[in-house]
Coordinates of C-alpha atoms in Angstrom, one line a residue:
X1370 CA 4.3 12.8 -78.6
X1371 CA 1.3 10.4 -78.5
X1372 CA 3.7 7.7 -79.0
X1373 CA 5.1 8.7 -75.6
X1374 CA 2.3 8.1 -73.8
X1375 CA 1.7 4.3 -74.1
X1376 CA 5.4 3.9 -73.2
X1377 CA 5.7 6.2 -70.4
X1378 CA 2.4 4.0 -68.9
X1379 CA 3.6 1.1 -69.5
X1380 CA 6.9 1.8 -67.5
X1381 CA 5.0 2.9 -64.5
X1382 CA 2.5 -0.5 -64.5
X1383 CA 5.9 -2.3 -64.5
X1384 CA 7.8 -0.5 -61.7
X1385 CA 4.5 -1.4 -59.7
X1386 CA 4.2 -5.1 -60.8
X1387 CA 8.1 -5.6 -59.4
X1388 CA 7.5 -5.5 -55.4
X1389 CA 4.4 -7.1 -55.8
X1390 CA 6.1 -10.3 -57.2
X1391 CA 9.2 -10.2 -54.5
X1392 CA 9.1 -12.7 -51.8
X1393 CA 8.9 -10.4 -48.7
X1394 CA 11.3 -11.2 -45.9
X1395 CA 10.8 -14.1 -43.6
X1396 CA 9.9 -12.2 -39.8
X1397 CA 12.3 -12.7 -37.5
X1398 CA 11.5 -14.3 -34.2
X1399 CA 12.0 -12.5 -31.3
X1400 CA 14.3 -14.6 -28.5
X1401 CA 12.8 -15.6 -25.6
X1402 CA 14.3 -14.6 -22.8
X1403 CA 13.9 -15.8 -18.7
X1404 CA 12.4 -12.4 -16.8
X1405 CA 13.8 -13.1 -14.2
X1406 CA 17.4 -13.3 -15.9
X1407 CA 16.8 -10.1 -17.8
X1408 CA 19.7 -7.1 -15.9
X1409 CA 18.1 -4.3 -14.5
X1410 CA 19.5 -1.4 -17.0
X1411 CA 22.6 0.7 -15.6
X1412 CA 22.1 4.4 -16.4
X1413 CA 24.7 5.6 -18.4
X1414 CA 26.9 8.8 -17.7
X1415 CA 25.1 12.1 -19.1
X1416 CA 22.4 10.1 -20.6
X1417 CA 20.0 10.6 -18.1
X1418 CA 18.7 14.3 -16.5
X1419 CA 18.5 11.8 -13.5
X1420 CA 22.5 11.3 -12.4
X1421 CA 24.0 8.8 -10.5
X1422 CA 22.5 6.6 -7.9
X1423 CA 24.0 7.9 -4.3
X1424 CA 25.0 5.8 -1.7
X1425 CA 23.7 6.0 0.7
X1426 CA 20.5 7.2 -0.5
X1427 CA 19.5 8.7 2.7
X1428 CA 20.6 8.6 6.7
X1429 CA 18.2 8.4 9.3
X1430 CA 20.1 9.5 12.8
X1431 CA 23.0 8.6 11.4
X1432 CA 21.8 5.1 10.2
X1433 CA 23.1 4.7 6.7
X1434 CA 20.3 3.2 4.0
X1435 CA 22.6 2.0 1.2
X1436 CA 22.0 1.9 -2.4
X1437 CA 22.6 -1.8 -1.9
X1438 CA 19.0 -1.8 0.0
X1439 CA 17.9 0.5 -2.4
X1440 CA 18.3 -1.4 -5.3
X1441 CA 16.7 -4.5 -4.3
X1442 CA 13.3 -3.0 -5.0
X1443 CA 14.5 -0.5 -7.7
X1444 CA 15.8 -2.9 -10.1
X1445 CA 12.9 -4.8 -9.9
X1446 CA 11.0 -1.6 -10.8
X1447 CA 13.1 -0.9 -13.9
X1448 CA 13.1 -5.0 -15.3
X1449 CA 9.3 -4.3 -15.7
X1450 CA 10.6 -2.0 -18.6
X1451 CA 13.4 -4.0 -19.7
X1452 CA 10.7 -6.9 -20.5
X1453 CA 9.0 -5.0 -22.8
X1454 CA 12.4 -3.4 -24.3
X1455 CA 12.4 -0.3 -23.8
X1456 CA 13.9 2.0 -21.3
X1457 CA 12.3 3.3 -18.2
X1458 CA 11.2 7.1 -19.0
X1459 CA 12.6 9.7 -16.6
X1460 CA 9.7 10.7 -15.2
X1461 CA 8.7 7.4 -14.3
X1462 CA 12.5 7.0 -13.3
X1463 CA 12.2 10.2 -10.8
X1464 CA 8.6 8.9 -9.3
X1465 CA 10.7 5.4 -8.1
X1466 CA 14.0 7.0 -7.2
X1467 CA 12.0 9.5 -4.9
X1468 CA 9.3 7.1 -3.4
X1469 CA 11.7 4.0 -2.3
X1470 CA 13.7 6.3 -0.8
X1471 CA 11.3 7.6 1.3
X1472 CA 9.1 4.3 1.8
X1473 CA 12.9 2.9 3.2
X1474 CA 13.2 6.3 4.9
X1475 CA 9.9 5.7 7.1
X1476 CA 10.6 2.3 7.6
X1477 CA 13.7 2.9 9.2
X1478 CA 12.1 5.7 11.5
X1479 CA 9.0 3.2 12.6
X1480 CA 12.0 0.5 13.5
X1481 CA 13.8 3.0 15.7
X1482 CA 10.9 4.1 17.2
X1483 CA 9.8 1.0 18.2
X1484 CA 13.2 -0.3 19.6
X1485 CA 13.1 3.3 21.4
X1486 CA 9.5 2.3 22.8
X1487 CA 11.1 -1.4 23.1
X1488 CA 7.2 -2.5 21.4
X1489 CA 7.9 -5.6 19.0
X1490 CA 5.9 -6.4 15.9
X1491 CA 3.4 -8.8 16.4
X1492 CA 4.5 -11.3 14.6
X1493 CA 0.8 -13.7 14.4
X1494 CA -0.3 -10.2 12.5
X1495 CA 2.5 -10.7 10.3
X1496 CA 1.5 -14.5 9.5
X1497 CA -1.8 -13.5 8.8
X1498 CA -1.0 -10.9 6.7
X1499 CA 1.3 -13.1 4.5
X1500 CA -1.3 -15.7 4.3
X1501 CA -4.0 -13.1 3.7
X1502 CA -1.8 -11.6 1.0
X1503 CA -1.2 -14.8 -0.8
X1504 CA -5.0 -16.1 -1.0
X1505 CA -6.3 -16.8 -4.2
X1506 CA -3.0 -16.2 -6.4
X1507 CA -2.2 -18.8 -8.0
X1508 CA 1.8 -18.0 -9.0
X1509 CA 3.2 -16.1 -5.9
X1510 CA 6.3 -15.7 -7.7
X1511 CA 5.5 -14.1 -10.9
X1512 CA 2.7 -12.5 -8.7
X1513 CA 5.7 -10.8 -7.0
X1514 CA 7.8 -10.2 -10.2
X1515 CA 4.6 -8.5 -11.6
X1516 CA 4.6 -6.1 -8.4
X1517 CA 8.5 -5.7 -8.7
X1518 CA 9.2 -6.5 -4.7
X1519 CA 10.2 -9.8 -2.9
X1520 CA 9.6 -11.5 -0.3
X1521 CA 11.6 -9.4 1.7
X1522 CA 10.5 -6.1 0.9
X1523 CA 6.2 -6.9 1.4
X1524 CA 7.4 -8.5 4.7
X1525 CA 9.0 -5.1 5.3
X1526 CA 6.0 -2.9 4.4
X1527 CA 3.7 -5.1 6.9
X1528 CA 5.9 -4.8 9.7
X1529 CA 5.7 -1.3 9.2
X1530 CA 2.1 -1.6 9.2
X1531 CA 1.9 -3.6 12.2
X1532 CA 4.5 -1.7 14.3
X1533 CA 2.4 1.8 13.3
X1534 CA -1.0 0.4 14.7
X1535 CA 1.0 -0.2 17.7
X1536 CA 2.5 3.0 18.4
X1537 CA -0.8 4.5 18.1
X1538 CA -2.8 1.9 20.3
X1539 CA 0.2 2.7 23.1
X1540 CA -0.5 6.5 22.6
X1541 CA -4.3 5.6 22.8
X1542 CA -5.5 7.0 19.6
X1543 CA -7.6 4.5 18.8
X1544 CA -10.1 4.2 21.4
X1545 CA -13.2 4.3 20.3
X1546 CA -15.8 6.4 23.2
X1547 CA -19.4 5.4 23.8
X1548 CA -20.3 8.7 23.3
X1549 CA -18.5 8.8 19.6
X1550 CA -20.6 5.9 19.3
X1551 CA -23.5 7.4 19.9
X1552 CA -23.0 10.1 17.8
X1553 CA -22.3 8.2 14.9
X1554 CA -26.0 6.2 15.1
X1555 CA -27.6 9.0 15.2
X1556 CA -25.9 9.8 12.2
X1557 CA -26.7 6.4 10.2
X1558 CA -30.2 5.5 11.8
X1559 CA -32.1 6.6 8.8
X1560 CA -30.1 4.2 6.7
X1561 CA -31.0 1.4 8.4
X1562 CA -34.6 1.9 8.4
X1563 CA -36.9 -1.0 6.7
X1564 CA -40.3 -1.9 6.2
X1565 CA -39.9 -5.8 7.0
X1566 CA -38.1 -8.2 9.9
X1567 CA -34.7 -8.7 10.1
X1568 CA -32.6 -11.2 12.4
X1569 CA -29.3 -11.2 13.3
X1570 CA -27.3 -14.3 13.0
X1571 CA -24.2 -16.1 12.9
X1572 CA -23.4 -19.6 11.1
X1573 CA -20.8 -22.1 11.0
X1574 CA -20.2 -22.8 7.0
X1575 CA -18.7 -26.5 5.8
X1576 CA -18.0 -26.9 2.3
X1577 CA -19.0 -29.8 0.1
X1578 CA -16.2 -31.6 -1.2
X1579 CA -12.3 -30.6 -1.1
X1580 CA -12.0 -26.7 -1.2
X1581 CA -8.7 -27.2 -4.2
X1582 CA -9.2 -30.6 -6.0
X1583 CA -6.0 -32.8 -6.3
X1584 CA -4.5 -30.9 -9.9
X1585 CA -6.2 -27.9 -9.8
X1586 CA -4.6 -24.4 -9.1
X1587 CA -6.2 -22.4 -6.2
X1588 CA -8.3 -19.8 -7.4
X1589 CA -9.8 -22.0 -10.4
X1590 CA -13.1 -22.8 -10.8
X1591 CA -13.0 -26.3 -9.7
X1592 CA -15.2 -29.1 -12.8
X1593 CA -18.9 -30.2 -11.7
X1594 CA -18.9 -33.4 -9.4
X1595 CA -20.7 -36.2 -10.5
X1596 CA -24.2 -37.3 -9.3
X1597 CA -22.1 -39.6 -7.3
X1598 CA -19.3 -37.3 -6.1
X1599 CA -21.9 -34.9 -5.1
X1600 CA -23.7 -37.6 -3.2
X1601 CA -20.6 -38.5 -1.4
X1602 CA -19.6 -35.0 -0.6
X1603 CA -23.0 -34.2 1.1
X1604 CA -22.6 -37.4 3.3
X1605 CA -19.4 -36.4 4.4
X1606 CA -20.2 -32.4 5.1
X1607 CA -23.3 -33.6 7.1
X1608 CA -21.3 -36.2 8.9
X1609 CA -19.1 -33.1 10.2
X1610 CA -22.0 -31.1 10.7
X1611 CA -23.6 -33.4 12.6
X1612 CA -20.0 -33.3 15.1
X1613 CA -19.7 -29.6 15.0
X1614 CA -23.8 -29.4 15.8
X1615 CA -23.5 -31.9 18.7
X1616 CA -20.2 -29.4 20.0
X1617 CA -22.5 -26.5 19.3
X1618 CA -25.4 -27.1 21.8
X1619 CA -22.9 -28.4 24.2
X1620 CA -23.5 -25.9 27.6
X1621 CA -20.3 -23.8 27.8
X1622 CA -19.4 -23.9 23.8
X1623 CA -18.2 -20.4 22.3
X1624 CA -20.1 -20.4 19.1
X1625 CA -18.0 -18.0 17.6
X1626 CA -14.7 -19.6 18.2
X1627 CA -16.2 -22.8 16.6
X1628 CA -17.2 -21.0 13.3
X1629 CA -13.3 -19.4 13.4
X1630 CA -12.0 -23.0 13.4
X1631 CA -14.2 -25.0 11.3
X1632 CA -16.3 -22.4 8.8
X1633 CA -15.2 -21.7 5.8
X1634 CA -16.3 -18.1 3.6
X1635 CA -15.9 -14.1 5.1
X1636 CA -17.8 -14.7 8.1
X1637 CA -15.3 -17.1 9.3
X1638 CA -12.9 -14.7 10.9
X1639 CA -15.4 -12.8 12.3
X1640 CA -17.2 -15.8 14.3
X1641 CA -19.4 -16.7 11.4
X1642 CA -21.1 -13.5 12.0
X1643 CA -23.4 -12.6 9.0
X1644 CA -25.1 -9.0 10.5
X1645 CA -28.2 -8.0 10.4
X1646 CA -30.6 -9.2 7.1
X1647 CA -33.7 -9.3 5.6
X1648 CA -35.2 -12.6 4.5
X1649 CA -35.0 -12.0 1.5
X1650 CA -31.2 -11.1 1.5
X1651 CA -30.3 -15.0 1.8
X1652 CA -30.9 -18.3 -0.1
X1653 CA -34.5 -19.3 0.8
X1654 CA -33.2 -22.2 2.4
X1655 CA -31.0 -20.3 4.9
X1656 CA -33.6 -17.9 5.3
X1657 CA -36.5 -20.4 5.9
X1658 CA -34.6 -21.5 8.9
X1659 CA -32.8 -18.6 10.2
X1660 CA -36.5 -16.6 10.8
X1661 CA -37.8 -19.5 12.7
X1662 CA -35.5 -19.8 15.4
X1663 CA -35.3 -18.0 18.5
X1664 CA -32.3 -15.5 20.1
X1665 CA -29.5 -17.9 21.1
X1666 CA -31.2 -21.2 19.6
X1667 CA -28.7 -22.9 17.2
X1668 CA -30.6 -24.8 14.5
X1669 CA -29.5 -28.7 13.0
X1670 CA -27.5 -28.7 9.8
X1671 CA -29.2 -27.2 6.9
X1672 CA -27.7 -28.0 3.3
X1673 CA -28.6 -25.1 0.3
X1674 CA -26.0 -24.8 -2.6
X1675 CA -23.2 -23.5 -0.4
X1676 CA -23.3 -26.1 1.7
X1677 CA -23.7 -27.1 5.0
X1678 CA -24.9 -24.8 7.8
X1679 CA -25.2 -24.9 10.9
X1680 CA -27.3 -21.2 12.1
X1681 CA -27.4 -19.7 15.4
X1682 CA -29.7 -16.3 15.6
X1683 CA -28.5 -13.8 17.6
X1684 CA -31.1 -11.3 17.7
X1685 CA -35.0 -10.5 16.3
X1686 CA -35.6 -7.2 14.9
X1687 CA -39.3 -5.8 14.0
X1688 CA -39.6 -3.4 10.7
X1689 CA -38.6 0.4 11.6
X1690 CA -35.3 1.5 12.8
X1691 CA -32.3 -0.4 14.1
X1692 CA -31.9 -0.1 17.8
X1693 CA -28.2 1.0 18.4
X1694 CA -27.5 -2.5 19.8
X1695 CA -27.5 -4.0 16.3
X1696 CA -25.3 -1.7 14.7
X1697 CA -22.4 -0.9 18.0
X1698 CA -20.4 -3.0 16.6
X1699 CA -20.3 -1.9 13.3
X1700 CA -20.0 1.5 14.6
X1701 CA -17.1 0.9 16.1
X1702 CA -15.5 -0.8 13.5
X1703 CA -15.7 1.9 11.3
X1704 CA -15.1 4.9 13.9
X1705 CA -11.9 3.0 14.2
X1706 CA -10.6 2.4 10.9
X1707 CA -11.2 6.1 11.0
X1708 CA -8.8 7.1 13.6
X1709 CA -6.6 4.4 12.3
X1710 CA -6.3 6.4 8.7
X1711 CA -6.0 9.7 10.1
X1712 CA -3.8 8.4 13.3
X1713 CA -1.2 7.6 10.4
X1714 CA -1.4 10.4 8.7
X1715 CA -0.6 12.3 11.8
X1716 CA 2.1 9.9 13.3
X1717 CA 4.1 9.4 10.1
X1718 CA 4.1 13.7 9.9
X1719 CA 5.0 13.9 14.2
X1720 CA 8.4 11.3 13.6
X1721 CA 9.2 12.4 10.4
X1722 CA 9.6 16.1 11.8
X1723 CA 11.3 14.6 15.2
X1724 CA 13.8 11.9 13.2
X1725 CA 16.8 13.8 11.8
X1726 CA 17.0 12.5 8.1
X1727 CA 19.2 13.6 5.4
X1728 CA 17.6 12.3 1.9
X1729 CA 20.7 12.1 -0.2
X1730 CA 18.5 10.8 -3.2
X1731 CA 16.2 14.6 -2.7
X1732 CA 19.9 15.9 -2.5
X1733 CA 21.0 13.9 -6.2
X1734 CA 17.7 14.4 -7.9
X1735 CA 17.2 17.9 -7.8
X1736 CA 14.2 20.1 -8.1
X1737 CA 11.2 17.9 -10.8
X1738 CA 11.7 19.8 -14.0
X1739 CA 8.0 19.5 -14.9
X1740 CA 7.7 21.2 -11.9
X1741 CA 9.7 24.1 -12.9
X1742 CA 7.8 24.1 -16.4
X1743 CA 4.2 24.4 -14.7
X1744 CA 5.6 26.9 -12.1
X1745 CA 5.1 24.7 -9.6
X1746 CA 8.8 24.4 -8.3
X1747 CA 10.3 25.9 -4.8
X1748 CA 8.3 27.2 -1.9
X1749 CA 5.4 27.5 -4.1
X1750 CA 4.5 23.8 -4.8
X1751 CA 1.9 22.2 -2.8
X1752 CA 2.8 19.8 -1.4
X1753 CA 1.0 16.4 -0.1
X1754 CA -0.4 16.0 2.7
X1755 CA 2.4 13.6 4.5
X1756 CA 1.3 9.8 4.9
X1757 CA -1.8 10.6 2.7
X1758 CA -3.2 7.7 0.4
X1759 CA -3.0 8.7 -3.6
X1760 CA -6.3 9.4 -4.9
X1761 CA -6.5 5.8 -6.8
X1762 CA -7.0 4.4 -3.3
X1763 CA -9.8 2.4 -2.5
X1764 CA -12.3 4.4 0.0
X1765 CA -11.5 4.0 3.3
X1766 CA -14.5 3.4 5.5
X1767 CA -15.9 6.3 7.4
X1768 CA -13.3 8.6 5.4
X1769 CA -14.8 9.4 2.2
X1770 CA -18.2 10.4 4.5
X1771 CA -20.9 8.1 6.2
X1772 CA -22.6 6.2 4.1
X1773 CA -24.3 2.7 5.3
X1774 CA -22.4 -0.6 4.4
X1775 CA -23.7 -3.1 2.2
X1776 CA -25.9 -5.7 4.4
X1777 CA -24.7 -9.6 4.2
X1778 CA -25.5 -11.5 1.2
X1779 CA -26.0 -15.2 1.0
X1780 CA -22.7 -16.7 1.9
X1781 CA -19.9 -16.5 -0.6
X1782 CA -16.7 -18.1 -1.2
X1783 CA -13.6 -16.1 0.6
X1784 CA -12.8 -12.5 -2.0
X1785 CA -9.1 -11.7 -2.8
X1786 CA -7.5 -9.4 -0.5
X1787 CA -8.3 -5.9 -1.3
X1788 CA -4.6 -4.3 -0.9
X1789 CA -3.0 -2.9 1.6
X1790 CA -3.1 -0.1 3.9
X1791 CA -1.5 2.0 6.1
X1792 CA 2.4 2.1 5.6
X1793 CA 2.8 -0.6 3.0
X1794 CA -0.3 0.8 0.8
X1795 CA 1.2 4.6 0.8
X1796 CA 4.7 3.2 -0.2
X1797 CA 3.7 0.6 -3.1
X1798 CA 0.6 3.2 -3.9
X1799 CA 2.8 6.1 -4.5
X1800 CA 5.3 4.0 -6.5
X1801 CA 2.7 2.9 -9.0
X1802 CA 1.1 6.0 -9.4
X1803 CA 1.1 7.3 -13.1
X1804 CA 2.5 4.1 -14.4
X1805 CA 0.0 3.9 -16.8
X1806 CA 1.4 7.2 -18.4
X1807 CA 4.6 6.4 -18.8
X1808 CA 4.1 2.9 -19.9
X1809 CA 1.9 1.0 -17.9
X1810 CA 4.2 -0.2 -15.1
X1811 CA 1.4 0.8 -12.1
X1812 CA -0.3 -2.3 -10.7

């Protein structure tokens, strides 16, 4: 027996020794593939809970939306999952199914409504909007593969958009009252209380040197200038700031459309209005000049590291409260977007409930079997609010409760769009929503 030992161990060391002396196998290299060649994934007969696409997925007074129309923005959806091999999970499946459908559903109920009410889409908002959309991305394209939509379809959500705002201005639900306004100060004055002077001014904002240097991609941080670049570049903004200033104090000129054709930064679309600031709020250079002037004077250029400005101060204000003056605009700005968010809400659940639609995909997809499992199915489930934004969505001002906005900083570069609202935001909201759960196809 003790003889079996050593040769029973001596087995096991060698039976270990093997794999560790064997070449492992070379890894094999995944093959590249073009994503935008990659086929959107048919579902297969019986293998889904999900069915068959229908077609048409839904009529709207008789108006067919066909699973052709459908399936431009699904399988764009579904190659988000094919990229990363795998197959789309069906309750992510369900969540697209259902909220195309409907996003196509509304759009084709705010298009016969407006041919109804013969109002056209205004089709400047629309350019903005594109041009708006597309600031700061540097690969539009893959920026719209990432998002799964095309051209098309975001051009689609805006004009819904659009054509909303304009059914509710005709129906006057966005009128904004003095008295509303009143209200409303009475409500923020304490937030605007402060213990030192404040102006009110507007500016007209020229860069120094090219905004997007000849090789660079918009959005990147452009390389330091030389000491002779920079040299050149203040020559030239002060050259044009000398022009615009000349323009400027010329009797008649409307300051504010200058700034919206020649400034540069956020202010820019809204005159080169800055709000009301503290000194100490802005780059001492800015500042230094700003305090000095006098309501209506417009002061000579002033260079600090933005650039070139040229200031004209609107108003004075002594420490203490705001007088409602300096904050009615403001006010009504916000008391809008207000009645804008909930003015959708309500005219997205009056048409809805007026438009006779027959949702084929509803029909095909059945009641949500997680539904079912939590109890939640039938008559019982609550059910969203109609038009309402998913809880990921940014605050909309003057809807989440009053609180006082953020006073002006020192002028900034122009910030990336924040996303969209209204129509457009509800549709691609509600289609992302949960993506992360299911594989992390939410934008």
């Amino acid at each position: 027996m003790p003889r079996l030992v050593p040769l029973f161990l001596s087995v096991v060391c060698l039976s270990l020794a093997v794999p560790a002396c064997t070449k492992p196998a070379d890894p094999v290299k995944a093959e590249t593939k073009d994503v935008n060649q990659i086929p959107a994934p048919e579902p297969k007969p019986g293998a889904s809970e999900l069915g068959a696409l229908p077609d048409p997925v839904a009529i709207v007074n008789d108006k067919p939306l066909t699973l052709a129309d459908f399936r431009t923005i699904y399988d764009l959806k579904v190659q988000k999952y094919a990229e990363r091999g795998r197959e789309i999970p069906p309750s992510a499946d369900r969540r697209y199914r259902k909220s195309i459908t409907e996003r196509l559903i509304y759009q084709e109920v705010l298009r016969q409504e407006a041919v109804a009410r013969k109002i056209q889409y205004d089709q400047a908002e629309l350019a903005r909007r594109e041009a708006e959309q597309k600031q700061g991305i540097k690969d539009w394209d893959k920026h719209l593969v990432r998002r799964g939509e095309t051209e098309q379809s975001l051009r689609d959500m805006y004009v819904a958009e659009i054509v909303e705002k304009q059914l509710l201005e005709a129906d006057n639900k966005l009128t904004v009252t003095d008295a509303e306004v009143d209200e409303e100060y009475e409500k923020i004055k304490p937030n605007y209380k402060s213990d030192a002077d404040r102006v009110q001014a507007s500016h007209i904002l020229i860069p120094l040197g090219p905004q997007t240097p000849p090789g660079q991609a918009p959005g990147d941080k452009p390389p330091e200038p030389t000491a002779e670049e920079r040299k050149q570049w203040t020559a030239e903004a002060m050259a044009k700031a000398d022009e615009l200033y000349k323009k400027a104090t010329t009797p008649g000129t409307d300051f504010a459309q200058l700034a919206k054709e020649n400034s540069i930064g956020p202010s820019a679309d809204k005159g080169g209005d800055l709000g009301v600031f503290t000194k100490d709020r802005m780059v001492e250079e800015f500042s230094a000049v700003a305090f000095k002037l006098k309501p209506g004077e417009i002061s000579k250029p002033v260079e600090t590291k933005f650039g070139v400005h040229i200031i004209k101060l609107i108003a004075k204000y002594p420490p203490g409260d705001l007088p409602k003056e300096a904050l009615v605009e403001q006010i009504r700005e916000r008391l809008g977007q207000r009645k804008l968010h909930q003015g959708r809400r309500d005219l997205k659940e009056a048409l809805l409930a007026r438009y006779k639609v027959v949702n084929k995909m509803e029909e095909a997809l059945g009641p949500d079997p997680r539904a079912r499992k939590l109890g939640l199915g039938g008559a019982g489930r609550t059910q969203p609010q109609p038009g309402a934004l998913p809880p990921e969505h940014p605050p909309v001002p003057g809807v989440t409760g009053p609180t006082a906005p953020t006073a002006p900083t020192a002028p900034t570069a122009p910030t990336p769009p924040s996303g969209l609202t209204g129509a457009a935001n509800s549709a691609e909201k509600a289609e992302a929503k949960g993506g992360e759960a299911d594989g992390g196809d939410g934008e």
